[in-house]
PDB file of C-alpha atoms in Angstrom:
ATOM      1  CA  MET A 624       0.000   0.000   0.000  1.00 63.00           C
ATOM      2  CA  THR A 625       2.882   2.344   0.787  1.00 71.00           C
ATOM      3  CA  GLY A 626       4.279   1.753  -2.691  1.00 68.00           C
ATOM      4  CA  LEU A 627       0.934   2.564  -4.293  1.00 71.00           C
ATOM      5  CA  ILE A 628       0.640   5.804  -2.325  1.00 73.00           C
ATOM      6  CA  SER A 629       4.207   6.745  -3.293  1.00 75.00           C
ATOM      7  CA  SER A 630       3.353   6.033  -6.927  1.00 70.00           C
ATOM      8  CA  GLU A 631       0.268   8.256  -6.787  1.00 67.00           C
ATOM      9  CA  LEU A 632       2.245  11.021  -5.079  1.00 70.00           C
ATOM     10  CA  LEU A 633       4.875  10.766  -7.820  1.00 71.00           C
ATOM     11  CA  LYS A 634       2.169  11.237 -10.451  1.00 71.00           C
ATOM     12  CA  LEU A 635       0.989  14.342  -8.631  1.00 72.00           C
ATOM     13  CA  ARG A 636       4.439  15.850  -8.065  1.00 73.00           C
ATOM     14  CA  THR A 637       5.623  15.408 -11.632  1.00 72.00           C
ATOM     15  CA  VAL A 638       2.860  17.480 -13.238  1.00 70.00           C
ATOM     16  CA  ARG A 639       2.364  21.231 -13.150  1.00 76.00           C
ATOM     17  CA  THR A 640      -1.053  20.902 -11.545  1.00 76.00           C
ATOM     18  CA  TRP A 641       0.243  20.662  -7.966  1.00 78.00           C
ATOM     19  CA  TRP A 642       2.705  23.531  -8.249  1.00 83.00           C
ATOM     20  CA  THR A 643       0.208  25.766 -10.050  1.00 87.00           C
ATOM     21  CA  THR A 644      -2.481  25.019  -7.488  1.00 87.00           C
ATOM     22  CA  GLY A 645      -0.071  25.638  -4.599  1.00 88.00           C
ATOM     23  CA  ALA A 646       0.996  28.992  -6.034  1.00 90.00           C
ATOM     24  CA  ALA A 647      -2.647  29.981  -6.606  1.00 91.00           C
ATOM     25  CA  MET A 648      -3.422  28.953  -3.029  1.00 92.00           C
ATOM     26  CA  ALA A 649      -0.638  31.123  -1.615  1.00 93.00           C
ATOM     27  CA  GLY A 650      -1.512  34.139  -3.776  1.00 93.00           C
ATOM     28  CA  THR A 651      -5.251  34.122  -3.130  1.00 93.00           C
ATOM     29  CA  THR A 652      -4.742  33.513   0.597  1.00 93.00           C
ATOM     30  CA  LEU A 653      -2.439  36.525   0.815  1.00 94.00           C
ATOM     31  CA  LEU A 654      -5.067  38.710  -0.844  1.00 94.00           C
ATOM     32  CA  MET A 655      -7.940  37.394   1.283  1.00 92.00           C
ATOM     33  CA  ALA A 656      -6.006  37.640   4.550  1.00 92.00           C
ATOM     34  CA  SER A 657      -4.967  41.213   3.756  1.00 92.00           C
ATOM     35  CA  TRP A 658      -8.574  42.102   2.950  1.00 91.00           C
ATOM     36  CA  TYR A 659      -9.845  40.590   6.217  1.00 88.00           C
ATOM     37  CA  CYS A 660      -7.204  42.562   8.130  1.00 89.00           C
ATOM     38  CA  TRP A 661      -8.446  45.747   6.497  1.00 87.00           C
ATOM     39  CA  GLN A 662     -12.010  44.819   7.461  1.00 82.00           C
ATOM     40  CA  ALA A 663     -10.936  44.078  11.022  1.00 83.00           C
ATOM     41  CA  THR A 664      -9.609  47.612  11.460  1.00 82.00           C
ATOM     42  CA  ASN A 665     -13.193  48.880  11.164  1.00 77.00           C
ATOM     43  CA  PHE A 666     -14.528  46.532  13.846  1.00 74.00           C
ATOM     44  CA  MET A 667     -11.625  47.217  16.228  1.00 75.00           C
ATOM     45  CA  GLN A 668     -12.726  50.841  16.567  1.00 72.00           C
ATOM     46  CA  PRO A 669     -14.978  52.006  19.409  1.00 71.00           C
ATOM     47  CA  PHE A 670     -18.634  51.432  18.562  1.00 68.00           C
ATOM     48  CA  GLU A 671     -19.379  55.115  18.009  1.00 69.00           C
ATOM     49  CA  ASP A 672     -16.555  55.409  15.461  1.00 63.00           C
ATOM     50  CA  TYR A 673     -17.584  52.148  13.786  1.00 65.00           C
ATOM     51  CA  LEU A 674     -21.182  53.304  13.544  1.00 68.00           C
ATOM     52  CA  ALA A 675     -20.164  56.649  12.071  1.00 67.00           C
ATOM     53  CA  GLY A 676     -18.000  55.037   9.399  1.00 63.00           C
ATOM     54  CA  ALA A 677     -20.126  51.990   8.581  1.00 59.00           C
ATOM     55  CA  ILE A 678     -23.301  53.730   7.446  1.00 56.00           C
ATOM     56  CA  LEU A 679     -24.374  56.786   5.507  1.00 50.00           C
ATOM     57  CA  THR A 680     -27.505  57.452   7.573  1.00 51.00           C
ATOM     58  CA  PRO A 681     -26.856  59.799  10.526  1.00 53.00           C
ATOM     59  CA  ARG A 682     -27.375  58.146  13.898  1.00 55.00           C
ATOM     60  CA  GLN A 683     -30.209  60.501  14.803  1.00 56.00           C
ATOM     61  CA  ASP A 684     -32.166  59.146  11.822  1.00 62.00           C
ATOM     62  CA  MET A 685     -31.776  55.515  12.911  1.00 66.00           C
ATOM     63  CA  SER A 686     -34.263  53.631  15.023  1.00 67.00           C
ATOM     64  CA  ALA A 687     -33.265  52.089  18.340  1.00 70.00           C
ATOM     65  CA  GLU A 688     -33.715  48.636  16.774  1.00 69.00           C
ATOM     66  CA  GLN A 689     -31.287  49.457  13.942  1.00 69.00           C
ATOM     67  CA  ILE A 690     -28.696  50.726  16.388  1.00 68.00           C
ATOM     68  CA  ALA A 691     -29.119  47.612  18.534  1.00 69.00           C
ATOM     69  CA  THR A 692     -28.623  45.386  15.465  1.00 68.00           C
ATOM     70  CA  MET A 693     -25.468  47.265  14.502  1.00 68.00           C
ATOM     71  CA  HIS A 694     -24.190  46.948  18.078  1.00 63.00           C
ATOM     72  CA  ARG A 695     -24.712  43.167  18.107  1.00 69.00           C
ATOM     73  CA  LEU A 696     -22.807  42.893  14.828  1.00 63.00           C
ATOM     74  CA  TRP A 697     -19.981  45.041  16.179  1.00 62.00           C
ATOM     75  CA  GLU A 698     -19.780  43.023  19.412  1.00 68.00           C
ATOM     76  CA  THR A 699     -19.428  39.763  17.485  1.00 64.00           C
ATOM     77  CA  GLN A 700     -17.016  41.005  14.840  1.00 65.00           C
ATOM     78  CA  SER A 701     -14.824  43.045  17.208  1.00 69.00           C
ATOM     79  CA  ASP A 702     -13.949  40.056  19.403  1.00 76.00           C
ATOM     80  CA  VAL A 703     -10.200  39.508  19.035  1.00 82.00           C
ATOM     81  CA  GLY A 704     -10.554  35.723  19.001  1.00 81.00           C
ATOM     82  CA  HIS A 705     -13.128  35.946  16.215  1.00 81.00           C
ATOM     83  CA  ILE A 706     -10.885  38.288  14.220  1.00 85.00           C
ATOM     84  CA  ALA A 707      -7.867  35.994  14.636  1.00 88.00           C
ATOM     85  CA  ALA A 708      -9.860  32.891  13.653  1.00 87.00           C
ATOM     86  CA  THR A 709     -11.192  34.667  10.567  1.00 86.00           C
ATOM     87  CA  ILE A 710      -7.722  35.755   9.458  1.00 90.00           C
ATOM     88  CA  TYR A 711      -6.155  32.344  10.115  1.00 91.00           C
ATOM     89  CA  THR A 712      -8.789  30.635   7.937  1.00 89.00           C
ATOM     90  CA  SER A 713      -9.123  33.348   5.307  1.00 87.00           C
ATOM     91  CA  GLY A 714      -7.875  31.258   2.387  1.00 84.00           C
ATOM     92  CA  GLN A 715     -10.903  28.994   2.640  1.00 84.00           C
ATOM     93  CA  ALA A 716     -13.051  30.943   0.164  1.00 80.00           C
ATOM     94  CA  VAL A 717     -10.861  29.809  -2.741  1.00 86.00           C
ATOM     95  CA  GLY A 718      -8.956  26.989  -1.059  1.00 89.00           C
ATOM     96  CA  LEU A 719     -11.893  24.586  -0.811  1.00 87.00           C
ATOM     97  CA  LEU A 720     -12.542  25.010  -4.517  1.00 88.00           C
ATOM     98  CA  LEU A 721      -8.870  24.356  -5.303  1.00 90.00           C
ATOM     99  CA  ALA A 722      -8.911  21.214  -3.138  1.00 90.00           C
ATOM    100  CA  GLY A 723     -11.939  19.904  -5.019  1.00 88.00           C
ATOM    101  CA  VAL A 724     -10.526  20.762  -8.451  1.00 88.00           C
ATOM    102  CA  LEU A 725      -7.133  19.225  -7.631  1.00 88.00           C
ATOM    103  CA  ALA A 726      -8.866  15.972  -6.666  1.00 86.00           C
ATOM    104  CA  VAL A 727     -10.896  16.064  -9.883  1.00 86.00           C
ATOM    105  CA  LEU A 728      -7.690  16.444 -11.917  1.00 84.00           C
ATOM    106  CA  LEU A 729      -5.984  13.653  -9.993  1.00 82.00           C
ATOM    107  CA  VAL A 730      -8.659  11.229 -11.204  1.00 79.00           C
ATOM    108  CA  THR A 731      -9.469  12.596 -14.656  1.00 79.00           C
ATOM    109  CA  ASP A 732      -5.791  12.847 -15.637  1.00 75.00           C
ATOM    110  CA  GLU A 733      -5.770   9.040 -15.621  1.00 71.00           C
ATOM    111  CA  TYR A 734      -8.709   8.946 -18.037  1.00 67.00           C
ATOM    112  CA  GLN A 735      -7.327  11.696 -20.271  1.00 66.00           C
ATOM    113  CA  HIS A 736      -3.879  10.136 -20.631  1.00 61.00           C
ATOM    114  CA  ARG A 737      -5.208   6.538 -20.555  1.00 65.00           C
ATOM    115  CA  THR A 738      -2.897   5.480 -17.736  1.00 64.00           C
ATOM    116  CA  LEU A 739      -5.589   3.979 -15.504  1.00 62.00           C
ATOM    117  CA  THR A 740      -5.624   0.701 -17.446  1.00 60.00           C
ATOM    118  CA  ALA A 741      -1.886   0.241 -16.864  1.00 64.00           C
ATOM    119  CA  THR A 742      -2.352   1.051 -13.186  1.00 64.00           C
ATOM    120  CA  PHE A 743      -5.055  -1.589 -12.773  1.00 65.00           C
ATOM    121  CA  LEU A 744      -3.038  -4.139 -14.762  1.00 59.00           C
ATOM    122  CA  ALA A 745      -0.064  -3.579 -12.458  1.00 62.00           C
ATOM    123  CA  THR A 746      -2.320  -3.770  -9.399  1.00 62.00           C
ATOM    124  CA  PRO A 747      -5.416  -5.837 -10.250  1.00 60.00           C
ATOM    125  CA  ARG A 748      -6.914  -5.310  -6.795  1.00 67.00           C
ATOM    126  CA  ARG A 749      -8.728  -2.084  -7.549  1.00 63.00           C
ATOM    127  CA  GLY A 750      -9.628  -1.461  -3.928  1.00 67.00           C
ATOM    128  CA  ARG A 751      -5.954  -0.908  -3.089  1.00 73.00           C
ATOM    129  CA  VAL A 752      -5.533   1.548  -5.970  1.00 71.00           C
ATOM    130  CA  ILE A 753      -8.646   3.472  -4.964  1.00 74.00           C
ATOM    131  CA  GLY A 754      -7.470   3.552  -1.351  1.00 76.00           C
ATOM    132  CA  ALA A 755      -4.102   4.942  -2.471  1.00 79.00           C
ATOM    133  CA  LYS A 756      -5.784   7.614  -4.592  1.00 80.00           C
ATOM    134  CA  LEU A 757      -8.023   8.644  -1.708  1.00 82.00           C
ATOM    135  CA  ALA A 758      -4.994   8.818   0.587  1.00 86.00           C
ATOM    136  CA  VAL A 759      -3.222  11.104  -1.892  1.00 86.00           C
ATOM    137  CA  VAL A 760      -6.351  13.262  -2.198  1.00 87.00           C
ATOM    138  CA  VAL A 761      -6.302  13.675   1.593  1.00 89.00           C
ATOM    139  CA  ILE A 762      -2.568  14.466   1.580  1.00 90.00           C
ATOM    140  CA  ALA A 763      -2.896  16.971  -1.282  1.00 90.00           C
ATOM    141  CA  SER A 764      -5.889  18.687   0.348  1.00 91.00           C
ATOM    142  CA  ALA A 765      -4.032  18.898   3.655  1.00 93.00           C
ATOM    143  CA  GLY A 766      -1.048  20.313   1.747  1.00 92.00           C
ATOM    144  CA  LEU A 767      -3.180  23.128   0.341  1.00 93.00           C
ATOM    145  CA  TRP A 768      -4.529  23.803   3.825  1.00 94.00           C
ATOM    146  CA  LEU A 769      -0.957  23.985   5.138  1.00 95.00           C
ATOM    147  CA  VAL A 770       0.106  26.461   2.443  1.00 94.00           C
ATOM    148  CA  SER A 771      -2.928  28.621   3.170  1.00 94.00           C
ATOM    149  CA  THR A 772      -2.504  28.436   6.945  1.00 94.00           C
ATOM    150  CA  VAL A 773       1.186  29.379   6.824  1.00 95.00           C
ATOM    151  CA  VAL A 774       0.388  32.473   4.742  1.00 95.00           C
ATOM    152  CA  ASP A 775      -2.499  33.327   7.085  1.00 94.00           C
ATOM    153  CA  LEU A 776      -0.255  32.989  10.133  1.00 94.00           C
ATOM    154  CA  VAL A 777       2.344  35.320   8.638  1.00 94.00           C
ATOM    155  CA  VAL A 778      -0.217  37.975   7.722  1.00 93.00           C
ATOM    156  CA  GLY A 779      -2.105  37.507  11.001  1.00 91.00           C
ATOM    157  CA  THR A 780       1.081  37.785  13.054  1.00 92.00           C
ATOM    158  CA  VAL A 781       2.028  41.082  11.402  1.00 92.00           C
ATOM    159  CA  PHE A 782      -1.481  42.539  11.772  1.00 92.00           C
ATOM    160  CA  LEU A 783      -2.287  41.387  15.319  1.00 90.00           C
ATOM    161  CA  THR A 784       1.173  42.340  16.592  1.00 90.00           C
ATOM    162  CA  SER A 785       0.766  45.817  15.128  1.00 88.00           C
ATOM    163  CA  ARG A 786      -2.518  46.091  17.076  1.00 84.00           C
ATOM    164  CA  ASP A 787      -0.870  44.798  20.255  1.00 84.00           C
ATOM    165  CA  VAL A 788      -3.628  42.259  20.942  1.00 83.00           C
ATOM    166  CA  GLY A 789      -1.634  39.031  20.892  1.00 82.00           C
ATOM    167  CA  LEU A 790      -1.691  36.225  18.314  1.00 82.00           C
ATOM    168  CA  GLN A 791      -4.557  34.335  20.024  1.00 83.00           C
ATOM    169  CA  LEU A 792      -3.017  30.997  19.045  1.00 85.00           C
ATOM    170  CA  GLY A 793      -4.028  29.520  22.392  1.00 84.00           C
ATOM    171  CA  SER A 794      -7.674  30.496  22.019  1.00 84.00           C
ATOM    172  CA  PRO A 795      -9.974  27.441  21.792  1.00 85.00           C
ATOM    173  CA  ASP A 796     -12.062  29.214  19.138  1.00 82.00           C
ATOM    174  CA  VAL A 797      -8.995  29.833  16.989  1.00 87.00           C
ATOM    175  CA  VAL A 798      -7.633  26.289  17.332  1.00 89.00           C
ATOM    176  CA  THR A 799     -11.066  24.804  16.601  1.00 86.00           C
ATOM    177  CA  ALA A 800     -11.554  27.009  13.529  1.00 85.00           C
ATOM    178  CA  VAL A 801      -8.136  26.107  12.095  1.00 90.00           C
ATOM    179  CA  LEU A 802      -8.609  22.354  12.633  1.00 90.00           C
ATOM    180  CA  LEU A 803     -12.151  22.396  11.243  1.00 86.00           C
ATOM    181  CA  ASN A 804     -10.753  24.288   8.267  1.00 88.00           C
ATOM    182  CA  LEU A 805      -8.381  21.366   7.679  1.00 91.00           C
ATOM    183  CA  ALA A 806     -11.344  18.973   7.805  1.00 87.00           C
ATOM    184  CA  ALA A 807     -13.216  21.130   5.276  1.00 86.00           C
ATOM    185  CA  TYR A 808     -10.292  20.966   2.827  1.00 91.00           C
ATOM    186  CA  VAL A 809     -10.117  17.182   3.143  1.00 89.00           C
ATOM    187  CA  VAL A 810     -13.868  16.722   2.698  1.00 85.00           C
ATOM    188  CA  TRP A 811     -13.952  18.921  -0.408  1.00 86.00           C
ATOM    189  CA  GLY A 812     -11.009  16.944  -1.771  1.00 88.00           C
ATOM    190  CA  VAL A 813     -12.903  13.665  -1.291  1.00 85.00           C
ATOM    191  CA  PHE A 814     -15.962  15.312  -2.848  1.00 83.00           C
ATOM    192  CA  GLY A 815     -13.846  16.253  -5.883  1.00 84.00           C
ATOM    193  CA  PHE A 816     -12.596  12.669  -6.114  1.00 83.00           C
ATOM    194  CA  GLY A 817     -16.169  11.384  -6.356  1.00 80.00           C
ATOM    195  CA  LEU A 818     -17.043  13.999  -8.967  1.00 80.00           C
ATOM    196  CA  GLY A 819     -13.971  13.126 -11.034  1.00 79.00           C
ATOM    197  CA  VAL A 820     -14.964   9.465 -11.088  1.00 77.00           C
ATOM    198  CA  LEU A 821     -18.548  10.313 -11.972  1.00 77.00           C
ATOM    199  CA  ILE A 822     -17.608  12.658 -14.848  1.00 77.00           C
ATOM    200  CA  ARG A 823     -14.684  11.292 -16.835  1.00 73.00           C
ATOM    201  CA  ASN A 824     -14.170  14.341 -19.061  1.00 76.00           C
ATOM    202  CA  GLN A 825     -11.611  16.547 -17.341  1.00 78.00           C
ATOM    203  CA  VAL A 826     -12.900  19.891 -18.613  1.00 81.00           C
ATOM    204  CA  ILE A 827     -16.536  19.118 -17.845  1.00 83.00           C
ATOM    205  CA  ALA A 828     -15.690  17.746 -14.388  1.00 80.00           C
ATOM    206  CA  THR A 829     -13.588  20.819 -13.522  1.00 82.00           C
ATOM    207  CA  VAL A 830     -16.296  23.211 -14.707  1.00 84.00           C
ATOM    208  CA  ALA A 831     -18.920  21.202 -12.792  1.00 80.00           C
ATOM    209  CA  ALA A 832     -16.865  21.367  -9.579  1.00 81.00           C
ATOM    210  CA  THR A 833     -16.361  25.121  -9.956  1.00 82.00           C
ATOM    211  CA  ALA A 834     -19.999  25.795 -10.787  1.00 79.00           C
ATOM    212  CA  LEU A 835     -21.212  23.574  -7.946  1.00 76.00           C
ATOM    213  CA  TYR A 836     -18.984  25.380  -5.449  1.00 77.00           C
ATOM    214  CA  PHE A 837     -20.015  28.886  -6.425  1.00 75.00           C
ATOM    215  CA  LEU A 838     -23.670  28.023  -6.975  1.00 71.00           C
ATOM    216  CA  THR A 839     -23.981  26.454  -3.544  1.00 66.00           C
ATOM    217  CA  SER A 840     -21.930  29.164  -1.847  1.00 66.00           C
ATOM    218  CA  VAL A 841     -23.534  32.235  -3.419  1.00 68.00           C
ATOM    219  CA  VAL A 842     -26.568  31.720  -5.653  1.00 71.00           C
ATOM    220  CA  VAL A 843     -28.477  29.097  -3.674  1.00 71.00           C
ATOM    221  CA  ALA A 844     -27.661  30.791  -0.365  1.00 70.00           C
ATOM    222  CA  PHE A 845     -29.037  34.047  -1.798  1.00 75.00           C
ATOM    223  CA  ALA A 846     -32.193  32.175  -2.835  1.00 77.00           C
ATOM    224  CA  PHE A 847     -32.740  30.995   0.749  1.00 74.00           C
ATOM    225  CA  ARG A 848     -32.427  34.555   1.991  1.00 74.00           C
ATOM    226  CA  ALA A 849     -34.841  35.807  -0.665  1.00 78.00           C
ATOM    227  CA  ILE A 850     -37.399  33.161   0.318  1.00 79.00           C
ATOM    228  CA  HIS A 851     -37.012  34.187   3.952  1.00 66.00           C
ATOM    229  CA  GLU A 852     -37.485  37.871   3.204  1.00 73.00           C
ATOM    230  CA  LEU A 853     -40.289  37.607   0.648  1.00 74.00           C
ATOM    231  CA  VAL A 854     -42.194  34.355   1.191  1.00 74.00           C
ATOM    232  CA  ILE A 855     -41.650  32.495   4.466  1.00 76.00           C
ATOM    233  CA  GLU A 856     -40.411  34.680   7.301  1.00 71.00           C
ATOM    234  CA  GLU A 857     -39.450  31.772   9.531  1.00 73.00           C
ATOM    235  CA  ASP A 858     -36.045  31.170  11.140  1.00 72.00           C
ATOM    236  CA  TRP A 859     -35.923  27.570   9.900  1.00 71.00           C
ATOM    237  CA  VAL A 860     -35.630  28.848   6.305  1.00 73.00           C
ATOM    238  CA  LEU A 861     -32.322  30.541   7.067  1.00 72.00           C
ATOM    239  CA  LYS A 862     -31.136  27.602   9.163  1.00 76.00           C
ATOM    240  CA  ALA A 863     -31.887  25.258   6.246  1.00 77.00           C
ATOM    241  CA  GLN A 864     -28.968  26.833   4.351  1.00 77.00           C
ATOM    242  CA  VAL A 865     -26.729  24.409   6.213  1.00 79.00           C
ATOM    243  CA  ILE A 866     -27.709  21.694   3.708  1.00 80.00           C
ATOM    244  CA  ILE A 867     -25.700  23.607   1.064  1.00 79.00           C
ATOM    245  CA  PRO A 868     -22.069  22.385   0.999  1.00 76.00           C
ATOM    246  CA  GLY A 869     -20.567  25.867   0.602  1.00 74.00           C
ATOM    247  CA  VAL A 870     -22.601  27.322   3.465  1.00 78.00           C
ATOM    248  CA  ALA A 871     -21.966  24.244   5.631  1.00 78.00           C
ATOM    249  CA  SER A 872     -18.215  24.861   5.202  1.00 76.00           C
ATOM    250  CA  GLN A 873     -18.563  28.463   6.389  1.00 75.00           C
ATOM    251  CA  ILE A 874     -20.773  27.543   9.362  1.00 78.00           C
ATOM    252  CA  MET A 875     -18.353  24.779  10.287  1.00 77.00           C
ATOM    253  CA  THR A 876     -15.304  27.070  10.523  1.00 72.00           C
ATOM    254  CA  THR A 877     -16.883  30.304  11.820  1.00 71.00           C
ATOM    255  CA  PRO A 878     -16.610  30.893  15.596  1.00 65.00           C
ATOM    256  CA  GLY A 879     -19.994  31.961  16.918  1.00 64.00           C
ATOM    257  CA  GLU A 880     -22.775  32.516  14.393  1.00 66.00           C
ATOM    258  CA  LEU A 881     -22.186  32.976  10.665  1.00 67.00           C
ATOM    259  CA  PHE A 882     -25.547  34.777  10.553  1.00 66.00           C
ATOM    260  CA  ALA A 883     -28.334  35.419  13.049  1.00 63.00           C
ATOM    261  CA  GLY A 884     -29.799  32.086  14.123  1.00 67.00           C
ATOM    262  CA  ALA A 885     -27.194  30.013  12.238  1.00 72.00           C
ATOM    263  CA  PRO A 886     -26.877  26.343  13.283  1.00 78.00           C
ATOM    264  CA  ALA A 887     -23.990  25.248  15.509  1.00 77.00           C
ATOM    265  CA  GLN A 888     -20.560  24.471  14.038  1.00 75.00           C
ATOM    266  CA  TRP A 889     -21.014  20.734  14.542  1.00 78.00           C
ATOM    267  CA  THR A 890     -24.108  20.844  12.312  1.00 82.00           C
ATOM    268  CA  GLY A 891     -22.101  22.269   9.410  1.00 79.00           C
ATOM    269  CA  ALA A 892     -19.384  19.682  10.057  1.00 78.00           C
ATOM    270  CA  ALA A 893     -21.903  16.804  10.035  1.00 83.00           C
ATOM    271  CA  VAL A 894     -23.465  17.981   6.760  1.00 82.00           C
ATOM    272  CA  LEU A 895     -20.090  18.434   5.065  1.00 77.00           C
ATOM    273  CA  VAL A 896     -18.790  15.045   6.241  1.00 78.00           C
ATOM    274  CA  ALA A 897     -21.987  13.419   4.954  1.00 83.00           C
ATOM    275  CA  TYR A 898     -21.387  14.933   1.510  1.00 77.00           C
ATOM    276  CA  GLY A 899     -17.760  13.795   1.547  1.00 72.00           C
ATOM    277  CA  LEU A 900     -18.574  10.241   2.617  1.00 76.00           C
ATOM    278  CA  THR A 901     -21.325   9.961   0.007  1.00 80.00           C
ATOM    279  CA  ALA A 902     -19.067  11.253  -2.775  1.00 72.00           C
ATOM    280  CA  GLY A 903     -16.196   8.997  -1.697  1.00 69.00           C
ATOM    281  CA  LEU A 904     -18.450   5.929  -1.491  1.00 77.00           C
ATOM    282  CA  VAL A 905     -20.078   6.576  -4.879  1.00 75.00           C
ATOM    283  CA  GLY A 906     -16.691   7.209  -6.482  1.00 69.00           C
ATOM    284  CA  THR A 907     -15.215   4.038  -4.990  1.00 68.00           C
ATOM    285  CA  VAL A 908     -18.117   1.847  -6.122  1.00 75.00           C
ATOM    286  CA  LEU A 909     -18.073   3.270  -9.660  1.00 71.00           C
ATOM    287  CA  LEU A 910     -14.322   2.940 -10.052  1.00 66.00           C
ATOM    288  CA  ARG A 911     -14.351  -0.658  -8.869  1.00 64.00           C
ATOM    289  CA  ARG A 912     -17.116  -1.727 -11.237  1.00 65.00           C
ATOM    290  CA  ARG A 913     -16.582   0.457 -14.302  1.00 59.00           C
ATOM    291  CA  ASP A 914     -14.783  -0.840 -17.379  1.00 54.00           C
ATOM    292  CA  VAL A 915     -11.626   1.170 -18.084  1.00 53.00           C
ATOM    293  CA  VAL A 916     -10.187   1.596 -21.560  1.00 48.00           C
TER     294      VAL A 916
END
């Protein structure tokens, strides 16, 4: 099994895909972390200054309810532990997509270059090959998480030190967010593996993974909010967003509430793990039974 995993890692290391993805991960994480630091400067102000800079409407024209809502938002977002956790996981927005796409390419490359037949001839026990591929998907996804986290730590260290608030690395919320972020990368990698097995064409599978990520993270989530505002003004409508993989990832790694009334972190984790296990199981079954040419 060790030899099979080494073989799969060699395939990954000797193509540009890994290095390109790693560079993209580092670059996008740097941009996102810098942007979150800029955002954090607004929330680290006293509430009166935050309120004056965050809205165009003068305070005297706001209702007491509006001011109370703004204060709750400021209280949540100005917590140093929350700020640190957000910065240290800031590469997630693009990183989860990259983990899924990298896993898709790891599988579809074999179909595109017709090397899967030779692999199965060399190792007829397909279960061992599939296990090795899944292990490499986990390793590659964890590698992307590591690249992102290192960049986040560098940016976060510079920003938090300049604010003289400490790095917060011992905070349970920060540690939990970082570790759950690792789990999210791995699950999206396994999800990409299943998608790559299901759709053999590399271009179509990559586009499908990208579209699925953004549709579930943005479009469908917006639809839930629209339904809540215009049709069914019940809290369960907003909470139901957790069934969307992209939203589940955000809920899973956000200390506190992602939005008012959001489910607990463990709920997002359970939903995301369920998607990953389903995709991995479907991919394994298909790859074991499908004819390969």
